Every structure is written in C-alpha cells, then in structure tokens.
GROMACS .gro file of C-alpha atoms in nm:
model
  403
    1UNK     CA    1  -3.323  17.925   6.493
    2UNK     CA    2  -3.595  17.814   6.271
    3UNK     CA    3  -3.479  17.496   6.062
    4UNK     CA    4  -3.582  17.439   5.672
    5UNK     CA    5  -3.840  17.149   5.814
    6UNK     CA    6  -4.049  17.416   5.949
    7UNK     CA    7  -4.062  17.583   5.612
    8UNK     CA    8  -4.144  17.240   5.458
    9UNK     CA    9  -4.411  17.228   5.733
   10UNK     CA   10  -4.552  17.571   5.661
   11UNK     CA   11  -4.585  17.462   5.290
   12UNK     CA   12  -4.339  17.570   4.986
   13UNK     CA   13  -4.511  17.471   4.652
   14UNK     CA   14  -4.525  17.783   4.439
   15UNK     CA   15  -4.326  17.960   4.686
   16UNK     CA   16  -3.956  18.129   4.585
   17UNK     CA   17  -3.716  18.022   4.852
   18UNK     CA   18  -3.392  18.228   4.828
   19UNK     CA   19  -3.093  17.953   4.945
   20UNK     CA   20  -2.757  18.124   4.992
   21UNK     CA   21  -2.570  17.890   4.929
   22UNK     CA   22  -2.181  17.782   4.911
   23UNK     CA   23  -2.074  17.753   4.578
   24UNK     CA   24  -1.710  17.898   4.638
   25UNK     CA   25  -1.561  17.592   4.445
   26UNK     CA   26  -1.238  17.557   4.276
   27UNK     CA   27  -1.181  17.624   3.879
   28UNK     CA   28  -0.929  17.550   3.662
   29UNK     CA   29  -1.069  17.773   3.431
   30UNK     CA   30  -1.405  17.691   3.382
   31UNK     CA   31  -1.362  17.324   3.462
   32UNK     CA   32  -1.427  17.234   3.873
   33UNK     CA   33  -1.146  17.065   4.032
   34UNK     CA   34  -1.360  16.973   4.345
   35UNK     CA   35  -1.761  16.975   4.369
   36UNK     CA   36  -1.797  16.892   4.765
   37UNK     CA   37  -1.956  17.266   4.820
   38UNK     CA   38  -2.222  17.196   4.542
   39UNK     CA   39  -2.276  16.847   4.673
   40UNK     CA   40  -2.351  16.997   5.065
   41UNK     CA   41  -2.613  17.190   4.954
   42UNK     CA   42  -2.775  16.917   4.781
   43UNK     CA   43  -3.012  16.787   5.014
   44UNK     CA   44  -3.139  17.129   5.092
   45UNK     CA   45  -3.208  17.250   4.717
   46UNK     CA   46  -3.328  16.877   4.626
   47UNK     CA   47  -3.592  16.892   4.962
   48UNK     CA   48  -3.694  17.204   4.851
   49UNK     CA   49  -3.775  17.145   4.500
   50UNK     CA   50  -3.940  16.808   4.568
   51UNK     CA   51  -4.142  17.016   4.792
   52UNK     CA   52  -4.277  17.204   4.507
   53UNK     CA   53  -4.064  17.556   4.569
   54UNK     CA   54  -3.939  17.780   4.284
   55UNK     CA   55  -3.544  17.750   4.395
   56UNK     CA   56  -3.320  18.037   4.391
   57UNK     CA   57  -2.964  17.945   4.446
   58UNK     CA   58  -2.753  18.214   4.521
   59UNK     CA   59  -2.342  18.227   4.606
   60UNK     CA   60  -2.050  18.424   4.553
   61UNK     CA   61  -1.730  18.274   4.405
   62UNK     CA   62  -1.390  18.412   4.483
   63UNK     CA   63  -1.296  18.771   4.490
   64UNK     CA   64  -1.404  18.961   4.226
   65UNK     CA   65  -1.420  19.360   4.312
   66UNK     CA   66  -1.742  19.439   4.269
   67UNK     CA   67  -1.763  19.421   3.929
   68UNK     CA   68  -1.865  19.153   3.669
   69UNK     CA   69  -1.561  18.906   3.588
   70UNK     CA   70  -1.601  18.675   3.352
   71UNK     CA   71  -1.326  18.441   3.564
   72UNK     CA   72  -1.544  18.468   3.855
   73UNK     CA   73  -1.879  18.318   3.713
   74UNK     CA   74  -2.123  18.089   3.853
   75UNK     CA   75  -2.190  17.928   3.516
   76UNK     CA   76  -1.981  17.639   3.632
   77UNK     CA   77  -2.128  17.552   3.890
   78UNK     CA   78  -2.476  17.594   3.821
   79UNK     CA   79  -2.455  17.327   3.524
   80UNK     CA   80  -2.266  17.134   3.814
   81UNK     CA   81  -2.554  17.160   4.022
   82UNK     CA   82  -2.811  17.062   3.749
   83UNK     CA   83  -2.613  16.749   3.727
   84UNK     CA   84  -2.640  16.662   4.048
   85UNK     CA   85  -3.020  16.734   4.087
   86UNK     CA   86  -3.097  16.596   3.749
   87UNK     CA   87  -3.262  16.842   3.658
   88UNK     CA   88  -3.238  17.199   3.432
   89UNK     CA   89  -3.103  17.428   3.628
   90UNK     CA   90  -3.156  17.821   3.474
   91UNK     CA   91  -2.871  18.040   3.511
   92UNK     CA   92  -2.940  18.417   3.560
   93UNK     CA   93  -2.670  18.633   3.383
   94UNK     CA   94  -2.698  18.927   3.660
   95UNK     CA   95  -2.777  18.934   4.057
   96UNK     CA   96  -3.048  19.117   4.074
   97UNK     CA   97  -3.086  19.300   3.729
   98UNK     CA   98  -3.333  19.227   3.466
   99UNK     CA   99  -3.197  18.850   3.384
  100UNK     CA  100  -3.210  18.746   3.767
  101UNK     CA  101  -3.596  18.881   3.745
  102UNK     CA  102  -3.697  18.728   3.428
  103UNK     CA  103  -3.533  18.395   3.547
  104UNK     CA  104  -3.695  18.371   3.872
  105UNK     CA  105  -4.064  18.510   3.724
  106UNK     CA  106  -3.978  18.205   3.435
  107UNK     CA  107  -3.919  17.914   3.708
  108UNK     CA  108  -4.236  17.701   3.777
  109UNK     CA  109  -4.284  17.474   4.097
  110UNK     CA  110  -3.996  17.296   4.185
  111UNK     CA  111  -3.775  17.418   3.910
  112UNK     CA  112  -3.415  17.573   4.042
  113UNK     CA  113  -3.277  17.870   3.958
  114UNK     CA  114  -2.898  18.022   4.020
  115UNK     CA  115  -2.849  18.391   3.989
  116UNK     CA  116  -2.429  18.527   3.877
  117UNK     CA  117  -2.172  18.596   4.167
  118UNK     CA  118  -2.320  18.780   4.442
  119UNK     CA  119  -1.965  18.968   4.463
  120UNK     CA  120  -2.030  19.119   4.123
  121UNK     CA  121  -2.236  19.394   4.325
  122UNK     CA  122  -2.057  19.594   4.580
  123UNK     CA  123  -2.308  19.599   4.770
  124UNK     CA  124  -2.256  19.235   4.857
  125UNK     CA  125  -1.935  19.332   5.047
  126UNK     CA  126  -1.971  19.659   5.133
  127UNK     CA  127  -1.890  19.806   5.487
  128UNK     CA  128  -2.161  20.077   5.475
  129UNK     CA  129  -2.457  19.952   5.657
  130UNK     CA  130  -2.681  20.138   5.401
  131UNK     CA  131  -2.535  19.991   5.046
  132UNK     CA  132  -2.515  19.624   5.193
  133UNK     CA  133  -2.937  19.708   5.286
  134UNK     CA  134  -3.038  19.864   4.962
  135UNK     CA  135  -2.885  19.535   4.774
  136UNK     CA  136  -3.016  19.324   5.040
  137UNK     CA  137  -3.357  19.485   4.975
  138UNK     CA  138  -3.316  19.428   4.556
  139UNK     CA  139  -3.232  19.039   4.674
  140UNK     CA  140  -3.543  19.053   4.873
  141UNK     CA  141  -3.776  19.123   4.611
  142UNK     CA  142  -3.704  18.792   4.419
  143UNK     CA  143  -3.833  18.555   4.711
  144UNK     CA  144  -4.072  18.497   4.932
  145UNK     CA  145  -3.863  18.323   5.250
  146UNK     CA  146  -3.472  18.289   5.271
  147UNK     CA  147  -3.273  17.944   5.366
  148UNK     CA  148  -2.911  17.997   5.500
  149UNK     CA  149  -2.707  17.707   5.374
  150UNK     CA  150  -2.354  17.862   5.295
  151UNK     CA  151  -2.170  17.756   5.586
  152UNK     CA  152  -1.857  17.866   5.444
  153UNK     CA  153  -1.976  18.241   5.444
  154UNK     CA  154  -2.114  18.260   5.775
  155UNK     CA  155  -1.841  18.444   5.939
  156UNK     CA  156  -1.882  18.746   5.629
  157UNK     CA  157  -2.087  19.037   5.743
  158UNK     CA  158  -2.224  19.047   5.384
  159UNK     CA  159  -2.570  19.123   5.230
  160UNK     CA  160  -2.711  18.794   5.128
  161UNK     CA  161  -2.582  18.664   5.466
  162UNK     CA  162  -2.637  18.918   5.751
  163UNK     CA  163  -2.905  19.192   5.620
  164UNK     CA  164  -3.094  18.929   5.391
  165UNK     CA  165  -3.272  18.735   5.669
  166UNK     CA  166  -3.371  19.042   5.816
  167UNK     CA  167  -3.671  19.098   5.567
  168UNK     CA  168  -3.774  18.786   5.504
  169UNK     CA  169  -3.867  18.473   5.699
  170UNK     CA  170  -3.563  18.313   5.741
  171UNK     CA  171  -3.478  17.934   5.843
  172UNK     CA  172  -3.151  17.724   5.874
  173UNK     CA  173  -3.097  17.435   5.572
  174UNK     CA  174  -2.997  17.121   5.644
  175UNK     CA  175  -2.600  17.195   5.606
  176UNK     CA  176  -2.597  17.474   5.863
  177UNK     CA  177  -2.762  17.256   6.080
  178UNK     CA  178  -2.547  16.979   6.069
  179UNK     CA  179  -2.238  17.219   6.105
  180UNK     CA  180  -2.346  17.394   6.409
  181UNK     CA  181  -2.435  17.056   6.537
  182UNK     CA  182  -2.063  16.922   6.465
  183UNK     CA  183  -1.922  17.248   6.614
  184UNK     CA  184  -2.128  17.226   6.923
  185UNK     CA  185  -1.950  16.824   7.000
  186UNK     CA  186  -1.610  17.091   6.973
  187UNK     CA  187  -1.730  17.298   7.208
  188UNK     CA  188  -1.954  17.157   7.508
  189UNK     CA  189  -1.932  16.811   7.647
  190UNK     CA  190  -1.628  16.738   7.440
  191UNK     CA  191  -1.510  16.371   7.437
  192UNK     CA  192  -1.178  16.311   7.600
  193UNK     CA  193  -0.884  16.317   7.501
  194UNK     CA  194  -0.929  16.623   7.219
  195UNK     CA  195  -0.692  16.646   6.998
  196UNK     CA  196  -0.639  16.910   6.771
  197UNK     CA  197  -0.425  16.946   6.427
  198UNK     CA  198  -0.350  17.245   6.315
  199UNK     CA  199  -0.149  17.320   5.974
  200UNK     CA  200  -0.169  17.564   5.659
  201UNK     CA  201   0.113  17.850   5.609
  202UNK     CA  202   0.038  18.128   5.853
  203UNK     CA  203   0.081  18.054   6.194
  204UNK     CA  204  -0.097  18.435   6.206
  205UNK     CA  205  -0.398  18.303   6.071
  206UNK     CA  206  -0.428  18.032   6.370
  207UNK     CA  207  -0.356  18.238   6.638
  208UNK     CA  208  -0.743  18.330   6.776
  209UNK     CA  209  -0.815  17.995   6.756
  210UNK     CA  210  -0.486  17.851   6.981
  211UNK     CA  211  -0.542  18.088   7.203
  212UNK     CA  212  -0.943  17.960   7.255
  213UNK     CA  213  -0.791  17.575   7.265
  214UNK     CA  214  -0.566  17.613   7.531
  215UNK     CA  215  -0.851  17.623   7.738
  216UNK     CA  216  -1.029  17.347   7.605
  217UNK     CA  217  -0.773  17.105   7.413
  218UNK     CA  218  -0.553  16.815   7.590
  219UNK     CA  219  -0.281  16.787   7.281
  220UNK     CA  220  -0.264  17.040   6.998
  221UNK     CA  221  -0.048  16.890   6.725
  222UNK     CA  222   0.171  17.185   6.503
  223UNK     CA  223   0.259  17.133   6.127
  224UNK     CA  224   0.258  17.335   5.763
  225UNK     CA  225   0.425  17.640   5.744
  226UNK     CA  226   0.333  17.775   6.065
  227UNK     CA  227   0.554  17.505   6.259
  228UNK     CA  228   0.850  17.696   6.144
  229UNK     CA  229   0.781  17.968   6.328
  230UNK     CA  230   0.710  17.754   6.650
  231UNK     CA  231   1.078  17.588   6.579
  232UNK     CA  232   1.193  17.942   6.554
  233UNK     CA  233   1.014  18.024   6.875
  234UNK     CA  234   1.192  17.707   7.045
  235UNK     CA  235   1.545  17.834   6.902
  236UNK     CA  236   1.583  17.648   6.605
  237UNK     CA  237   1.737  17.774   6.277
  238UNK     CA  238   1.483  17.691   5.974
  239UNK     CA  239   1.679  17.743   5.677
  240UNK     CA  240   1.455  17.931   5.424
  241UNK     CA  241   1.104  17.801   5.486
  242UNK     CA  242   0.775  18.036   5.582
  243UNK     CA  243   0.832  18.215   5.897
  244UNK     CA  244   0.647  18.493   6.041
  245UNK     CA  245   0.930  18.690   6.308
  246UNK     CA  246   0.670  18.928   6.436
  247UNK     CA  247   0.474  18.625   6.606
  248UNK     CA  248   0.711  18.457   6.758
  249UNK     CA  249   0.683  18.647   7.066
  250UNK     CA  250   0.280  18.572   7.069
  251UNK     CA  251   0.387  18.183   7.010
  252UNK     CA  252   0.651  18.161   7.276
  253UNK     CA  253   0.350  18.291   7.511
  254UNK     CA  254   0.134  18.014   7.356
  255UNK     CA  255   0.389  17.760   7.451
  256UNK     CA  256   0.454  17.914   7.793
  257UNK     CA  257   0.086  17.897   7.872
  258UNK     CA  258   0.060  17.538   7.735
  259UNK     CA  259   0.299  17.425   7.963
  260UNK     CA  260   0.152  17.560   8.227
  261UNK     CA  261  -0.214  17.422   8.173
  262UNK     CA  262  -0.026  17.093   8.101
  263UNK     CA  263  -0.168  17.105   7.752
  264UNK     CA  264   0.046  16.877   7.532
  265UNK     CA  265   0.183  17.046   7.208
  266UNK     CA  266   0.360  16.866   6.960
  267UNK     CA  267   0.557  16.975   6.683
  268UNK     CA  268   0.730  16.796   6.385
  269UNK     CA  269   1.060  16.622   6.521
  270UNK     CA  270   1.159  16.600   6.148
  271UNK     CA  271   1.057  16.777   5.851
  272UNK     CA  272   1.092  16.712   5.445
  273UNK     CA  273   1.300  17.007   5.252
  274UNK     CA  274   1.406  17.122   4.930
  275UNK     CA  275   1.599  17.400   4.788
  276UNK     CA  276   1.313  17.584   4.655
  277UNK     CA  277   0.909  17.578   4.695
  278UNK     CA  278   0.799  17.335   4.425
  279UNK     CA  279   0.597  17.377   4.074
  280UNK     CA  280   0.273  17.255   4.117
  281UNK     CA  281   0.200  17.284   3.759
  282UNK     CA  282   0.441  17.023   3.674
  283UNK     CA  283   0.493  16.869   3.946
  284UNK     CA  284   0.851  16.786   3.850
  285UNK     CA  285   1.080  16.688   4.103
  286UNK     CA  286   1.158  16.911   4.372
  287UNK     CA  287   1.451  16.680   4.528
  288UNK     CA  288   1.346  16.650   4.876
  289UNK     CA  289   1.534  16.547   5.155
  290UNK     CA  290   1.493  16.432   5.555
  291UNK     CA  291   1.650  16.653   5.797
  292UNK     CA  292   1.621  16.662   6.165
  293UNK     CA  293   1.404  16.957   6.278
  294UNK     CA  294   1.666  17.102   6.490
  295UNK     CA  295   1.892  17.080   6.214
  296UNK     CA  296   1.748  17.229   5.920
  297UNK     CA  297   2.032  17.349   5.692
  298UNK     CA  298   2.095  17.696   5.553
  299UNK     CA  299   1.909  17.750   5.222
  300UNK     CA  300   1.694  17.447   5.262
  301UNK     CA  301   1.294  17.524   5.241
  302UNK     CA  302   1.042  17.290   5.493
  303UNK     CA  303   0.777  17.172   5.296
  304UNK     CA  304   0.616  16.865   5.474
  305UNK     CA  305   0.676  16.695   5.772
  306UNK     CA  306   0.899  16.400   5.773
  307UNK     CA  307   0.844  15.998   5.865
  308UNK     CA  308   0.955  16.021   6.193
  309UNK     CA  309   0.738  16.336   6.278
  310UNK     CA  310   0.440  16.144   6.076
  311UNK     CA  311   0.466  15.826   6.292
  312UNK     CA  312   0.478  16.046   6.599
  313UNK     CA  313   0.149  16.237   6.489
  314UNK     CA  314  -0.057  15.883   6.410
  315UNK     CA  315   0.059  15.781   6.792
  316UNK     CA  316  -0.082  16.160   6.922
  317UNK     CA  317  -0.389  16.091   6.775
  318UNK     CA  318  -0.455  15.708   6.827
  319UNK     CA  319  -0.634  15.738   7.151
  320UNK     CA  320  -0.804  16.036   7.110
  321UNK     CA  321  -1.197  16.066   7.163
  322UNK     CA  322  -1.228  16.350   6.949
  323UNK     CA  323  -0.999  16.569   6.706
  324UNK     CA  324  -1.066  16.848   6.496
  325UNK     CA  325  -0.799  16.913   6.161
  326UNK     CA  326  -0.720  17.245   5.998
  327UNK     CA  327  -0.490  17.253   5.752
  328UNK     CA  328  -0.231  17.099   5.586
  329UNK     CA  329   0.088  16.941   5.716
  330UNK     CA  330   0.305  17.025   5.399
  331UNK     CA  331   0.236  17.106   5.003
  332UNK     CA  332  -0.007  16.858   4.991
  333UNK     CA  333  -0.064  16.903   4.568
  334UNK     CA  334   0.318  16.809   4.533
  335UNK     CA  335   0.360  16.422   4.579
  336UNK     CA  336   0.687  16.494   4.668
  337UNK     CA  337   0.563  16.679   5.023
  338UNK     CA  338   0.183  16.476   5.084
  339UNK     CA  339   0.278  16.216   5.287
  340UNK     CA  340   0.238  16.429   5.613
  341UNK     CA  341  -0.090  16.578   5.519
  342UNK     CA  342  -0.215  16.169   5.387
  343UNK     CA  343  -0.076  16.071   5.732
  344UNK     CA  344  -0.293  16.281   5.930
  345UNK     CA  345  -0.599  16.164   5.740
  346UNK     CA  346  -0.504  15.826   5.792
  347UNK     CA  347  -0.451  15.837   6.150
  348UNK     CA  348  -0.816  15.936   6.195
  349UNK     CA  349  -0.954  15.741   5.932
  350UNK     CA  350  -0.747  15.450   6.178
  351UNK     CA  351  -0.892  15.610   6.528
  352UNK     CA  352  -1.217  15.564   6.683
  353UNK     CA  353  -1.247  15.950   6.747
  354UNK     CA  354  -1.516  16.125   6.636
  355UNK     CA  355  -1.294  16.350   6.380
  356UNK     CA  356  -1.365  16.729   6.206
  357UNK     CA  357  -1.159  16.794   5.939
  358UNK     CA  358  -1.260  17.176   5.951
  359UNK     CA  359  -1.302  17.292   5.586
  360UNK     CA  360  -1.061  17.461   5.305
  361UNK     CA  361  -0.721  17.309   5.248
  362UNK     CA  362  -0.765  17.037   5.447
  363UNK     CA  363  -1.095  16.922   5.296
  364UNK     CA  364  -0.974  16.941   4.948
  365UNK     CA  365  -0.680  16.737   5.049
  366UNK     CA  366  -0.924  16.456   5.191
  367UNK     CA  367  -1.049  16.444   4.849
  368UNK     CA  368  -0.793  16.501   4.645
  369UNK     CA  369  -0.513  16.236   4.820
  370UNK     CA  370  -0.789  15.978   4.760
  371UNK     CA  371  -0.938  15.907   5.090
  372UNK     CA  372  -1.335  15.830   5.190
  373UNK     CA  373  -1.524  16.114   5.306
  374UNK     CA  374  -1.730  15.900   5.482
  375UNK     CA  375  -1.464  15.755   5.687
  376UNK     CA  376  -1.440  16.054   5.890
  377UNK     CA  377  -1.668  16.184   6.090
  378UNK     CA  378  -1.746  16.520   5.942
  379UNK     CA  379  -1.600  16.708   5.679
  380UNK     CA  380  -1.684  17.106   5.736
  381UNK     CA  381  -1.734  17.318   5.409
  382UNK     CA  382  -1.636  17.656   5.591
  383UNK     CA  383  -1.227  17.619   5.712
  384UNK     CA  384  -1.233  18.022   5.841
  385UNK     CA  385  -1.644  17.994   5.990
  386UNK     CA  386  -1.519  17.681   6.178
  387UNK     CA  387  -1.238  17.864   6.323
  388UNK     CA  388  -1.399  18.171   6.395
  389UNK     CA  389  -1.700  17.937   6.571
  390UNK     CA  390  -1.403  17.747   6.782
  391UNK     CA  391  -1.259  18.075   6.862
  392UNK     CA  392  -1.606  18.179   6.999
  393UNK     CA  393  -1.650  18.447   6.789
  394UNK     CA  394  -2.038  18.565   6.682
  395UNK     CA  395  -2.085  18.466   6.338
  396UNK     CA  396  -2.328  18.722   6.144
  397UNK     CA  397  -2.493  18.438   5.927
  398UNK     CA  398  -2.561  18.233   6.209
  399UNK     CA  399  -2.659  18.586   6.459
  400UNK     CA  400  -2.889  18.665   6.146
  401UNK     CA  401  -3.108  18.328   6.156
  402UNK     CA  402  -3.171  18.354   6.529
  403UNK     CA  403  -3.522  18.502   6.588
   0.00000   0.00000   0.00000
C-alpha cells in the first residue's frame, strides 16, 4: 500500500485530503475522559497541514442509528483536536450536506476541517453494497485524495473505510502504518517466548483469536470475566460471576488442544469477589474478599484476580520476548478490583519484551491506572481490528488501501 509520504512527495498544498480518522473517544457527556485516539492521528493531520493541505477529518463516534444524535457528536473532539494542533479547527454540522460543503470550500491551505459523525448517515453502515457507494460517492466529492488513519475501524466494512478509497487515490497515514507494522512482529518472526494476555468479559468474544494462538503462542495467560467460564470448563463452581455455559464445550476443546501442542495456559489460581458487581459511579465499597479459585462460594461474584494469581501472572510474563494484552483482568474503574489489571501492566512495563497492549479496555486502563505509555512498547488504538488481524482475518480498511 501506498504510505502518506508518497502523497507528501506528490505535493499536497491546496489539495483536500480526506483522513478517516479514529475519533471514537470516550464522553462523559460532552467532556472526554481519554484523548489517546485524537492524539494517534496527530502526526498525520499535523504532516498534512504543515504540508500545505486543506484537512478533512472525518470519524464516527459510537452507535448512533443512522440518524443525527446530539449525544453522539463530534463537536468534542474536534475542539480536542484544535487543541492539540494549535490551531482552529472548523467543525461541519452535517457529513456531507450543505455545512460539510461550505466548510471544506471555506478551509484555505493547511487549515483542518472535521465533518459530524459519519454514523449519522446510514449509508455509513449499511449492508447494501449500493447505499454504502452512493454515500461513499457524496464523501468523494469533498476531496481530492483519501488517507486511512482510523485503525480502530479497519475491521468495519463501512463507507468511509472500504468503498471510499476506491474513487480516490488512497494512501496509508502514519498510524496505520505503525499498526500493521506492530501486528506484523505478532505474526511472522515472532520473538520467543510469546506470551499472550487475554481478559475482558466474554470469553465468546476471544474465541477466533485463541483458536489462531494456539498455533503460534508458547503461554496464553486467562483472566476477566471470561476465566470463569474456563474454571467452569475445568469443573469448578464460580458462584455468581459472568459465565457463558454454551462455550464451555468450545473452551474445554481449547484446553484439550493446548495440552496437546504443549502450549502453556494459565488461569487465575485465586480471584477477588463480592456479593454484587460494583457502582462505578460511586465507587463506594463493594467489600471484596480473597477466595481460592477452586473454591469460589455460592452467591459470591469474581471481579478481579487475586494476589496470588497476580504474582503468578508477573512470573508468566518475566521472561517473555514478546506479549501481546487484550483486556482487562477485573473491573479495572473500581479500585476495589484494579490491582490485577495494574499488575499486568506492570509486569511488562518490568519485562524486556517487546509488549502490545492491543487497544479498547485495556488501553484506557494503561492510562487511566496511571502508567507511561511510553513504557510499553506499543499501545494499539483498534482492540477488535487487532484481534481480527491476529486471528488472520482480511480487514476491509486495510484490503481497501492495497493497490
């Protein structure tokens, strides 16, 4: 694929670059409660400016049904972005209506633009090949070359992502690059040992992605709420936490296999409980207590892994080469159930490995408990386009920028 330092090298000044972008953040209303999307595309939208292109910055945010929703604007994060760049950023009210034209006709050289939610159109998201082209076609009238930088939407069939780069000249920006470079160390010539981490609350959600590892992984460490159903799967009662019965047939297979391929997996020999899930509004007290995980008590909810099960991790993961981390090891936004989650990031923050911590929950957690993103040795913005790239799926946004 074509990269953005071609475009640069074809020349850009008075041009309109269309940059779909990743601007999926999180809002507490209308205030953003972490910026990392916004700051990945940064270097791409601040190269291209300098460069003397007329910027338009485009994303969805959320899921809004096709429809304009005031909840689901990208007014947020566009004045986000224009603090960031230092620079007015316009703000059209509309994707590709009369405000998105008058905006992008208004911007002069190396002025940025960002038009509203791409999801406000159905067209955006639609599964007719023929509604996702005509809006792709109305997007294509407002620039002149398109940039693919929103990682995190990569894996989404969608119009700005797929159909888009079909009708215009169409290049990589400097996030995609660096994401498909990352993934790539995952995936070929992989340092030894690997070590992957996987957490969050579906073990459903995983399962593609275990089932690619076991060919290529030497330990795969088990925690959130899908390591109840692996307990389950080993026999174990677990009380009233998260558990998915209809997969624990597929995960007793997983474990089978694992076994047989001498693949290591290791799940929590103690985990952190409480009677019920916790507020996270509050954050009052959710009285936790330490139970053995073959000895989780009726009634009793796992919500993080426990010391014993954190120590064990850290040791799993002190010698590897390379690891890769999706999600969470507990409620992480509790204090009451971070400490597994903060002792994963620790443990690679404390190894030599070349570490991925692969997007959503995870990388929010990074951030949120505290720790340096630079300490690690990539943080992904796309948590399901990783995982669909490990699993060795064809992503549409990446098929789309081959030529």
């Amino acid at each position: 694929m074509k990269t953005i330092d071609e475009l640069l090298a074809e020349g850009v000044a008075g041009k309109r670059v269309f940059v779909r972008a990743d601007l999926n953040v999180p809002l507490d209303g209308t205030t953003i409660t972490d910026d990392g999307r916004i700051r990945a595309v940064l270097p791409t939208v601040a190269k291209l400016a300098e460069a003397g292109a007329r910027v338009v910055v485009a994303s969805h945010l959320g899921r809004p049904k096709g429809a304009p929703d005031p909840a689901f604007s990208l007014a947020p994060a566009a004045a986000r972005l224009g603090e960031l760049l230092g620079a007015d950023v316009a703000f059209a009210t509309d994707t590709v209506g009369e405000s998105a034209r008058a905006t992008v006709a208004g911007l002069a050289d190396s002025q940025v633009a960002v038009i509203e939610n791409l999801r406000f159109n159905p067209g955006e998201t639609s599964k007719d090949d023929a509604e996702r082209g005509a809006f792709a076609d109305q997007l294509a009238e407002l620039a002149d070359s398109y940039v693919g930088d929103g990682f995190g939407a990569v894996h989404r069939k969608h119009a700005s992502v797929f159909d888009l780069p079909a009708r215009l000249p169409h290049y990589a920006g400097y996030l995609i690059a660096t994401e498909v470079g990352v993934l790539k160390k995952l995936t070929t010539d992989v340092q030894r040992p690997y070590a992957v981490v996987l957490g969050g609350a579906k073990v459903s959600d995983k399962l593609g992605v275990i089932d690619h590892l076991l060919e290529r992984a030497d330990r795969i460490l088990i925690g959130g709420g899908m390591a109840y159903t692996f307990l389950k799967a080993q026999g174990h009662e677990v009380g009233s936490s998260l558990l998915q019965e209809d997969q624990i047939p597929a995960v007793q297979e997983y474990l089978r296999r694992a076994e047989e391929k001498g693949v290591e997996f290791v799940l929590p020999v103690d985990v952190v409980v409480a009677p019920a899930f916790p507020d996270l509004k509050t954050k009052a007290p959710a009285h936790p207590t330490t139970v053995a995980a073959d000895a989780m008590p009726e009634g009793q909810m796992g919500l993080d892994n426990g010391p014993e099960t954190n120590k064990l991790y850290a040791s799993k993961l002190a010698d590897a080469a390379t690891v890769f981390w999706n999600g969470p090891m507990g409620v992480f936004e509790h204090p009451d159930f971070a400490d597994g989650t903060r002792a994963v990031a620790q443990a690679l923050v404390d190894s030599p490995a070349f570490s991925v911590v692969g997007g959503g929950d995870s990388a929010a957690a990074v951030r949120i408990l505290g720790f340096d993103e630079n300490a690690f040795g990539h943080i992904s913005t796309g948590g399901g386009a990783s995982l669909e790239y490990l699993e060795g799926k064809t992503l549409p946004g990446l098929a789309a920028l081959e030529d």
